[in-house]
C-alpha cells in the first residue's frame, strides 16, 4: 500500500476508531455463533488488539524493523538510533528478544504491551549536539525484531507476535536474499493484503556498484508489485556508510510527526478483519424488524384479550356476556408465532443467523408464562351496564369505548413482556449484523 503521512486530527480519528471497535466488540458478543470459528477467532483477536492499541493512544508511533538473517537490521537500528545498543552477555542478532529505542518519554505502557524487557529499552534522550532531524523523531518507538527466517522457532514466533502490533513495518532486505520466498510469501504479501503501513529498505548497497544497486532495487520493486505493494518505494541504504540514511530518517520523521500511522494501522487491522468476515454475511442483505404490533395483537388474541374486549363491549351495551375465566395461552400457538417472527427477522440472512436470533428470543413456554402473568396483573377497566334512558341512548359509544380500553390494556401488557423477550434481542442482533456488515465495506 502507499504510505501517505497526512496531518489529520488524531484525537478525532482515535475517537471514531474507538467507537467502531467497541461496536464491533459488542456485536461479536451477540453474533459470534453465526461466524465460522476460524473467522471468529481472527476477528476477536483483531478487535482485542485494536482496543488495546487505541487505549495506549496514537501519539506514539511503533516502527518495527523486520527482516531475515544477514539483512543488517541491528546495524540499521543502531545507525538510526545514532549509537550502539547491545545487551551484555547476549549474542546478537540471534537473540529472540526484541530491542526498543524511544525518542521522548511516556512509552512505558506501550513497551509493556509489546512485552519488551526492561533491559531491552533505550531512552533516546536529546542533547545539544543532536540536529533538528533528531527532534523530528520525537514520539517514535523503534523495534529491532529477531530474524523471521531463524532456525529457532521461538524467534519466528516473536516476529509473528510483534509484527501485527506495530504501526509501521520497516522491511529490511539485503542484495543477496531480497527475493527470499518466505519473506515475500508469508510477510510482505500478507502485509499488503492487510494494508499494513510499510516501508522497504534495501540495505548493504555499499557492497554493490551504483549500477548493480539500482538493478537490484528495480528487481525488488518488481517483486513488491507482485506482492501487491505497488506504491511502496524501495529505499537503498547502507547502515555502514550512512548512504540513504537521511532519506530514511526523513520518512520516519514524517510518519511520527503526522501522528496518524497508529490510527491507520488500526484501521488496516479492521479492514483485514472485515474481509475475513465477508463470507459469513450475505451480500446486500438488510435485515428488517417484523411488525411488533402484529406479533402483540396475535398473541394477545391467542391469550383471550380480544374475547374479553368483546365481552366488555357486550356488557357496556347491556347484553349478556360470560364472566372472563382464567387467563391461558397455548404454548403451541406461541411457538408458531415465535417461529414466524424469527423467519421474518432473518429473511435474506445466512442460515446461521436464524439460529442466533432463535437463541436470543425466549422460548415459547417462557413467553406463554410471561403473557399469562402480565394479563393476570393488568389493571382492567371497570365496565358498568347502561342505566337510565340517557345511558341506553349512548350504549353504542360506551360499548366501543369499553372494547377499545380493554384491548389497549391487554395489548399493552403483552407488549411489555414481548419487548425485552423478543423485540429488543432481535433489534440488537440486527444492529450487530449491520455493524459487522459495515466492517466489510471499509477500504
Coordinates of C-alpha atoms in Angstrom, one line a residue:
X1 CA 0.0 0.0 0.0
X2 CA 1.1 3.6 -0.5
X3 CA 2.3 5.2 2.7
X4 CA 0.8 8.7 2.9
X5 CA 1.5 10.6 6.1
X6 CA -1.2 13.2 6.2
X7 CA -1.8 15.6 9.0
X8 CA -5.2 14.8 10.3
X9 CA -6.8 15.3 13.7
X10 CA -5.6 12.2 15.6
X11 CA -7.9 12.7 18.5
X12 CA -11.0 12.8 16.3
X13 CA -9.7 9.8 14.3
X14 CA -9.0 7.9 17.5
X15 CA -12.4 8.6 19.0
X16 CA -14.1 7.4 15.8
X17 CA -12.0 4.2 15.8
X18 CA -12.6 3.5 19.5
X19 CA -16.4 3.8 18.9
X20 CA -16.2 1.5 15.9
X21 CA -14.1 -1.1 17.7
X22 CA -16.4 -1.0 20.7
X23 CA -19.4 -1.5 18.5
X24 CA -17.7 -4.5 16.8
X25 CA -16.8 -6.0 20.2
X26 CA -20.4 -5.8 21.4
X27 CA -21.6 -7.1 18.0
X28 CA -19.4 -10.1 18.2
X29 CA -20.7 -10.9 21.7
X30 CA -24.2 -11.2 20.2
X31 CA -23.3 -12.7 16.8
X32 CA -20.3 -14.9 17.4
X33 CA -22.2 -18.2 16.9
X34 CA -23.1 -17.0 13.4
X35 CA -19.5 -16.7 12.4
X36 CA -17.3 -19.7 11.5
X37 CA -14.9 -20.5 14.4
X38 CA -11.7 -19.7 12.4
X39 CA -13.0 -16.3 11.3
X40 CA -14.5 -15.6 14.7
X41 CA -11.1 -16.2 16.4
X42 CA -9.3 -13.9 13.9
X43 CA -11.9 -11.1 14.3
X44 CA -11.9 -11.3 18.1
X45 CA -8.1 -11.2 18.3
X46 CA -8.1 -8.2 16.0
X47 CA -10.7 -6.4 18.0
X48 CA -8.8 -7.1 21.2
X49 CA -5.5 -5.9 19.7
X50 CA -7.2 -2.7 18.3
X51 CA -8.8 -1.9 21.6
X52 CA -5.5 -2.3 23.5
X53 CA -3.6 -0.2 20.9
X54 CA -6.1 2.6 21.0
X55 CA -6.2 2.6 24.7
X56 CA -2.5 3.4 24.7
X57 CA -3.0 6.4 22.5
X58 CA -1.8 7.2 19.0
X59 CA 0.7 10.0 19.8
X60 CA 3.5 7.4 19.8
X61 CA 4.4 5.5 16.6
X62 CA 5.7 2.0 16.8
X63 CA 8.1 1.2 13.9
X64 CA 9.3 -2.4 13.6
X65 CA 12.5 -3.3 11.8
X66 CA 11.8 -6.8 10.3
X67 CA 13.9 -8.9 8.0
X68 CA 16.0 -12.0 7.6
X69 CA 19.4 -13.2 8.7
X70 CA 22.1 -11.0 7.3
X71 CA 19.8 -8.2 6.3
X72 CA 21.5 -5.8 8.8
X73 CA 18.5 -5.0 10.9
X74 CA 20.6 -4.4 14.0
X75 CA 23.2 -2.3 12.2
X76 CA 20.4 -0.2 10.7
X77 CA 18.8 0.0 14.1
X78 CA 22.0 1.4 15.6
X79 CA 22.5 3.7 12.7
X80 CA 19.0 5.2 13.1
X81 CA 19.5 5.5 16.9
X82 CA 22.9 7.0 16.4
X83 CA 24.7 4.8 18.9
X84 CA 25.4 1.2 19.6
X85 CA 22.8 -0.7 21.6
X86 CA 23.9 -4.0 22.9
X87 CA 22.9 -6.1 25.9
X88 CA 26.0 -7.5 27.8
X89 CA 26.3 -11.3 27.5
X90 CA 23.8 -11.6 24.6
X91 CA 25.0 -12.6 21.2
X92 CA 23.1 -10.5 18.6
X93 CA 21.4 -10.9 16.2
X94 CA 20.4 -14.4 17.1
X95 CA 18.6 -13.4 20.3
X96 CA 14.9 -14.0 20.4
X97 CA 14.4 -10.7 22.4
X98 CA 13.1 -7.5 20.9
X99 CA 15.0 -4.3 21.5
X100 CA 13.4 -0.9 21.6
X101 CA 14.6 2.7 21.3
X102 CA 12.3 5.5 22.3
X103 CA 12.6 9.1 21.2
X104 CA 11.0 11.1 24.0
X105 CA 9.2 9.6 27.0
X106 CA 5.8 8.2 28.0
X107 CA 6.3 4.9 26.3
X108 CA 6.4 2.5 29.3
X109 CA 2.8 1.3 29.0
X110 CA 3.3 0.7 25.2
X111 CA 6.5 -1.2 25.8
X112 CA 4.8 -3.3 28.4
X113 CA 2.1 -4.1 25.9
X114 CA 4.7 -5.1 23.3
X115 CA 6.4 -7.2 26.0
X116 CA 9.8 -5.5 25.7
X117 CA 12.1 -6.4 28.6
X118 CA 13.3 -3.6 30.8
X119 CA 16.9 -4.4 29.8
X120 CA 16.0 -4.1 26.1
X121 CA 14.8 -0.5 26.3
X122 CA 16.8 2.5 25.3
X123 CA 15.6 6.0 26.0
X124 CA 16.9 8.2 23.2
X125 CA 17.4 11.5 25.1
X126 CA 18.0 14.6 23.1
X127 CA 21.2 16.7 23.7
X128 CA 22.6 19.9 22.3
X129 CA 24.7 18.0 19.8
X130 CA 21.7 16.5 18.1
X131 CA 20.5 18.0 14.9
X132 CA 16.9 19.1 14.2
X133 CA 16.2 15.8 12.5
X134 CA 16.7 14.0 15.8
X135 CA 13.9 16.1 17.4
X136 CA 11.7 15.4 14.5
X137 CA 11.7 11.7 15.6
X138 CA 10.2 12.5 19.0
X139 CA 7.4 10.1 19.6
X140 CA 8.9 7.2 17.7
X141 CA 9.3 3.7 19.2
X142 CA 11.8 1.8 17.1
X143 CA 11.9 -2.0 17.5
X144 CA 14.6 -4.4 16.3
X145 CA 13.0 -7.8 15.8
X146 CA 14.6 -11.2 15.6
X147 CA 15.2 -12.8 12.1
X148 CA 12.0 -14.0 10.5
X149 CA 14.0 -16.9 8.9
X150 CA 15.7 -18.0 12.1
X151 CA 16.1 -21.7 12.6
X152 CA 14.9 -21.0 16.1
X153 CA 11.1 -21.4 16.1
X154 CA 10.9 -19.2 19.1
X155 CA 12.4 -16.3 17.1
X156 CA 9.9 -16.6 14.4
X157 CA 7.1 -16.7 17.0
X158 CA 8.3 -13.4 18.4
X159 CA 8.2 -11.9 14.9
X160 CA 4.8 -13.2 14.2
X161 CA 3.5 -11.8 17.5
X162 CA 5.0 -8.3 17.2
X163 CA 4.5 -7.6 13.5
X164 CA 0.7 -7.3 13.8
X165 CA 1.2 -4.9 16.8
X166 CA 3.5 -2.5 15.0
X167 CA 2.1 0.7 13.5
X168 CA 4.7 1.0 10.7
X169 CA 6.6 -2.0 9.3
X170 CA 10.1 -1.3 8.0
X171 CA 11.1 -4.3 6.0
X172 CA 14.9 -4.6 5.7
X173 CA 16.4 -6.8 2.9
X174 CA 19.9 -7.3 1.5
X175 CA 21.1 -7.7 -2.1
X176 CA 21.6 -11.4 -1.7
X177 CA 18.3 -12.5 -0.2
X178 CA 15.9 -9.8 -1.3
X179 CA 13.9 -12.4 -3.3
X180 CA 13.6 -14.8 -0.4
X181 CA 10.4 -16.8 -0.8
X182 CA 9.4 -16.9 2.8
X183 CA 9.8 -13.1 3.2
X184 CA 7.6 -12.4 0.2
X185 CA 5.0 -15.2 0.7
X186 CA 4.4 -15.0 4.4
X187 CA 5.2 -11.4 5.3
X188 CA 5.3 -8.9 2.5
X189 CA 2.3 -10.3 0.7
X190 CA 0.3 -10.7 3.9
X191 CA 1.2 -7.1 4.9
X192 CA 0.0 -5.9 1.5
X193 CA -3.2 -7.9 1.8
X194 CA -3.9 -6.5 5.2
X195 CA -3.0 -2.9 4.1
X196 CA -0.3 -2.6 6.8
X197 CA 1.7 0.7 6.5
X198 CA 5.1 -0.4 5.3
X199 CA 8.4 0.9 4.0
X200 CA 11.1 -1.3 2.3
X201 CA 14.8 -0.8 2.7
X202 CA 17.5 -2.4 0.6
X203 CA 20.4 -2.4 3.0
X204 CA 24.2 -3.1 2.3
X205 CA 24.2 -1.2 -1.0
X206 CA 27.8 -0.2 -0.2
X207 CA 28.7 -3.8 -1.3
X208 CA 27.4 -3.1 -4.8
X209 CA 28.3 -0.8 -7.6
X210 CA 25.9 2.1 -8.3
X211 CA 24.7 0.3 -11.4
X212 CA 24.2 -3.0 -9.6
X213 CA 22.4 -1.4 -6.7
X214 CA 19.8 0.2 -8.9
X215 CA 19.4 -3.0 -10.8
X216 CA 18.6 -4.9 -7.6
X217 CA 16.3 -2.1 -6.4
X218 CA 14.4 -2.3 -9.7
X219 CA 14.0 -6.0 -9.4
X220 CA 12.9 -5.7 -5.8
X221 CA 10.4 -3.1 -6.8
X222 CA 9.1 -5.6 -9.4
X223 CA 8.7 -8.3 -6.7
X224 CA 6.9 -5.9 -4.4
X225 CA 4.4 -5.2 -7.2
X226 CA 3.7 -8.9 -7.4
X227 CA 3.2 -8.9 -3.7
X228 CA 0.6 -6.1 -4.1
X229 CA 2.9 -3.3 -2.8
X230 CA 2.7 -1.2 -6.0
X231 CA 3.0 2.1 -4.2
X232 CA 5.8 1.2 -1.7
X233 CA 9.2 2.5 -3.0
X234 CA 12.5 0.7 -2.4
X235 CA 14.9 2.8 -0.4
X236 CA 18.6 2.0 -1.0
X237 CA 20.5 2.4 2.3
X238 CA 23.9 1.5 3.8
X239 CA 23.8 1.3 7.5
X240 CA 27.6 1.0 7.4
X241 CA 28.4 4.2 5.4
X242 CA 25.2 6.1 6.1
X243 CA 24.1 6.3 2.4
X244 CA 20.4 7.0 2.2
X245 CA 20.0 7.2 5.9
X246 CA 19.0 10.8 5.8
X247 CA 16.1 10.0 3.4
X248 CA 15.0 7.1 5.6
X249 CA 15.1 9.2 8.7
X250 CA 13.0 11.9 6.9
X251 CA 10.4 9.3 6.0
X252 CA 10.2 8.1 9.6
X253 CA 10.0 11.7 10.9
X254 CA 7.1 12.3 8.5
X255 CA 5.3 9.3 9.9
X256 CA 5.9 10.3 13.5
X257 CA 5.0 14.0 13.1
X258 CA 1.8 13.2 11.3
X259 CA 0.7 11.1 14.3
X260 CA -1.8 9.2 12.0
X261 CA 0.1 6.0 11.3
X262 CA -1.0 4.2 14.5
X263 CA -4.6 5.0 13.7
X264 CA -4.0 3.9 10.1
X265 CA -2.6 0.6 11.3
X266 CA -5.7 0.0 13.5
X267 CA -7.9 0.8 10.6
X268 CA -5.9 -1.6 8.4
X269 CA -6.5 -4.3 11.0
X270 CA -10.2 -3.6 10.9
X271 CA -10.2 -3.7 7.1
X272 CA -8.5 -7.1 7.2
X273 CA -11.0 -8.4 9.7
X274 CA -13.8 -7.2 7.5
X275 CA -12.5 -9.1 4.6
X276 CA -12.4 -12.2 6.6
X277 CA -16.0 -11.6 7.8
X278 CA -17.4 -11.1 4.4
X279 CA -18.0 -14.8 3.8
X280 CA -20.2 -15.1 6.9
X281 CA -22.5 -12.3 5.8
X282 CA -25.0 -12.1 2.9
X283 CA -24.2 -9.7 0.2
X284 CA -26.6 -6.7 0.1
X285 CA -28.7 -8.1 2.9
X286 CA -30.5 -5.6 5.1
X287 CA -32.4 -7.3 8.0
X288 CA -35.6 -5.6 8.9
X289 CA -37.7 -6.0 12.0
X290 CA -41.1 -7.7 11.6
X291 CA -44.1 -5.7 12.8
X292 CA -44.2 -5.7 16.6
X293 CA -47.8 -4.6 16.7
X294 CA -48.8 -7.7 14.6
X295 CA -47.0 -10.0 17.0
X296 CA -48.5 -8.4 20.0
X297 CA -52.0 -8.5 18.5
X298 CA -51.7 -12.1 17.5
X299 CA -50.5 -13.3 21.0
X300 CA -53.0 -11.1 22.8
X301 CA -55.8 -12.6 20.8
X302 CA -54.5 -16.1 21.4
X303 CA -54.5 -15.4 25.2
X304 CA -58.1 -14.2 25.1
X305 CA -57.7 -10.5 25.2
X306 CA -59.9 -9.9 22.1
X307 CA -62.6 -12.2 23.6
X308 CA -62.5 -10.2 26.8
X309 CA -62.8 -7.0 24.9
X310 CA -65.9 -8.3 23.1
X311 CA -67.4 -9.3 26.4
X312 CA -66.7 -5.9 27.9
X313 CA -68.4 -4.3 24.8
X314 CA -71.4 -6.5 25.2
X315 CA -71.7 -5.7 28.9
X316 CA -71.4 -2.0 28.2
X317 CA -74.4 -2.1 25.9
X318 CA -76.5 -4.1 28.3
X319 CA -76.2 -7.5 26.6
X320 CA -75.4 -10.7 28.5
X321 CA -71.8 -11.8 28.5
X322 CA -69.9 -14.7 30.2
X323 CA -67.6 -13.8 33.0
X324 CA -64.0 -14.0 31.9
X325 CA -62.2 -17.1 33.1
X326 CA -58.6 -17.7 33.9
X327 CA -56.0 -16.5 31.5
X328 CA -54.3 -19.1 29.4
X329 CA -52.4 -19.3 26.1
X330 CA -51.4 -22.5 24.2
X331 CA -47.7 -22.9 24.1
X332 CA -48.0 -24.4 20.6
X333 CA -49.7 -21.2 19.4
X334 CA -46.9 -19.0 21.0
X335 CA -44.3 -21.2 19.3
X336 CA -45.9 -20.8 15.9
X337 CA -45.9 -17.0 16.3
X338 CA -42.4 -17.0 17.6
X339 CA -41.1 -19.1 14.7
X340 CA -42.9 -16.8 12.2
X341 CA -41.2 -13.8 13.8
X342 CA -37.8 -15.5 13.6
X343 CA -38.3 -16.4 10.0
X344 CA -39.3 -12.9 9.1
X345 CA -36.5 -11.3 11.1
X346 CA -33.8 -13.4 9.4
X347 CA -35.1 -13.3 5.8
X348 CA -32.2 -12.9 3.4
X349 CA -29.6 -13.7 6.1
X350 CA -27.3 -16.7 6.2
X351 CA -28.9 -19.7 8.0
X352 CA -26.6 -19.4 11.0
X353 CA -28.1 -16.0 11.8
X354 CA -31.5 -17.6 12.2
X355 CA -30.2 -19.8 15.0
X356 CA -28.6 -16.8 16.7
X357 CA -32.0 -15.0 16.7
X358 CA -33.7 -18.1 17.8
X359 CA -31.3 -18.5 20.8
X360 CA -31.7 -14.8 21.7
X361 CA -35.5 -14.9 21.7
X362 CA -37.1 -16.5 24.8
X363 CA -38.6 -20.0 24.3
X364 CA -42.3 -20.4 23.8
X365 CA -43.1 -21.8 27.3
X366 CA -41.4 -18.9 29.0
X367 CA -43.2 -16.4 26.7
X368 CA -46.5 -18.1 27.5
X369 CA -45.9 -17.8 31.2
X370 CA -44.9 -14.2 30.9
X371 CA -48.1 -13.3 28.9
X372 CA -50.4 -15.1 31.3
X373 CA -48.8 -13.4 34.4
X374 CA -48.9 -10.0 32.7
X375 CA -52.6 -10.3 31.9
X376 CA -53.4 -11.5 35.4
X377 CA -51.6 -8.5 36.9
X378 CA -53.1 -5.9 34.5
X379 CA -55.5 -3.2 35.7
X380 CA -58.6 -4.0 33.7
X381 CA -61.2 -1.2 33.2
X382 CA -64.4 -1.5 35.1
X383 CA -67.4 -1.8 32.8
X384 CA -70.9 -0.9 34.1
X385 CA -74.1 -1.9 32.2
X386 CA -76.2 1.1 30.9
X387 CA -78.6 2.5 33.4
X388 CA -81.3 5.1 32.6
X389 CA -82.6 6.3 29.3
X390 CA -79.6 8.5 28.6
X391 CA -77.1 5.6 29.1
X392 CA -79.3 3.4 26.8
X393 CA -79.1 6.0 24.1
X394 CA -75.3 6.2 24.4
X395 CA -74.7 2.5 24.7
X396 CA -73.1 2.2 21.3
X397 CA -70.4 4.7 22.2
X398 CA -69.9 3.1 25.6
X399 CA -69.6 -0.4 24.0
X400 CA -66.9 0.8 21.6
X401 CA -65.1 2.6 24.4
X402 CA -65.1 -0.5 26.6
X403 CA -63.8 -2.7 23.9
X404 CA -61.1 -0.2 23.0
X405 CA -59.9 0.3 26.6
X406 CA -59.9 -3.5 27.2
X407 CA -57.9 -4.2 24.1
X408 CA -55.4 -1.4 24.9
X409 CA -54.8 -2.7 28.5
X410 CA -54.4 -6.3 27.3
X411 CA -52.1 -5.5 24.3
X412 CA -50.0 -3.1 26.4
X413 CA -49.5 -5.8 29.0
X414 CA -48.5 -8.3 26.3
X415 CA -46.2 -5.8 24.6
X416 CA -44.4 -5.0 27.8
X417 CA -43.4 -8.7 28.0
X418 CA -42.5 -9.1 24.4
X419 CA -40.3 -6.1 24.1
X420 CA -37.4 -7.4 26.3
X421 CA -38.1 -11.1 25.5
X422 CA -38.4 -10.9 21.7
X423 CA -38.3 -7.5 20.1
X424 CA -35.2 -6.0 21.8
X425 CA -33.0 -9.1 21.3
X426 CA -33.9 -9.2 17.6
X427 CA -33.1 -5.4 17.2
X428 CA -29.8 -5.9 18.9
X429 CA -28.8 -8.8 16.6
X430 CA -29.8 -6.7 13.6
X431 CA -27.6 -3.9 14.8
X432 CA -24.8 -6.4 15.3
X433 CA -25.2 -7.7 11.8
X434 CA -25.2 -4.1 10.4
X435 CA -22.1 -3.3 12.4
X436 CA -20.2 -6.3 11.1
X437 CA -21.5 -5.7 7.6
X438 CA -20.2 -2.1 7.8
X439 CA -16.8 -3.5 8.6
X440 CA -16.7 -5.5 5.3
X441 CA -17.3 -2.2 3.5
X442 CA -14.2 -0.5 4.9
X443 CA -11.3 0.1 2.5

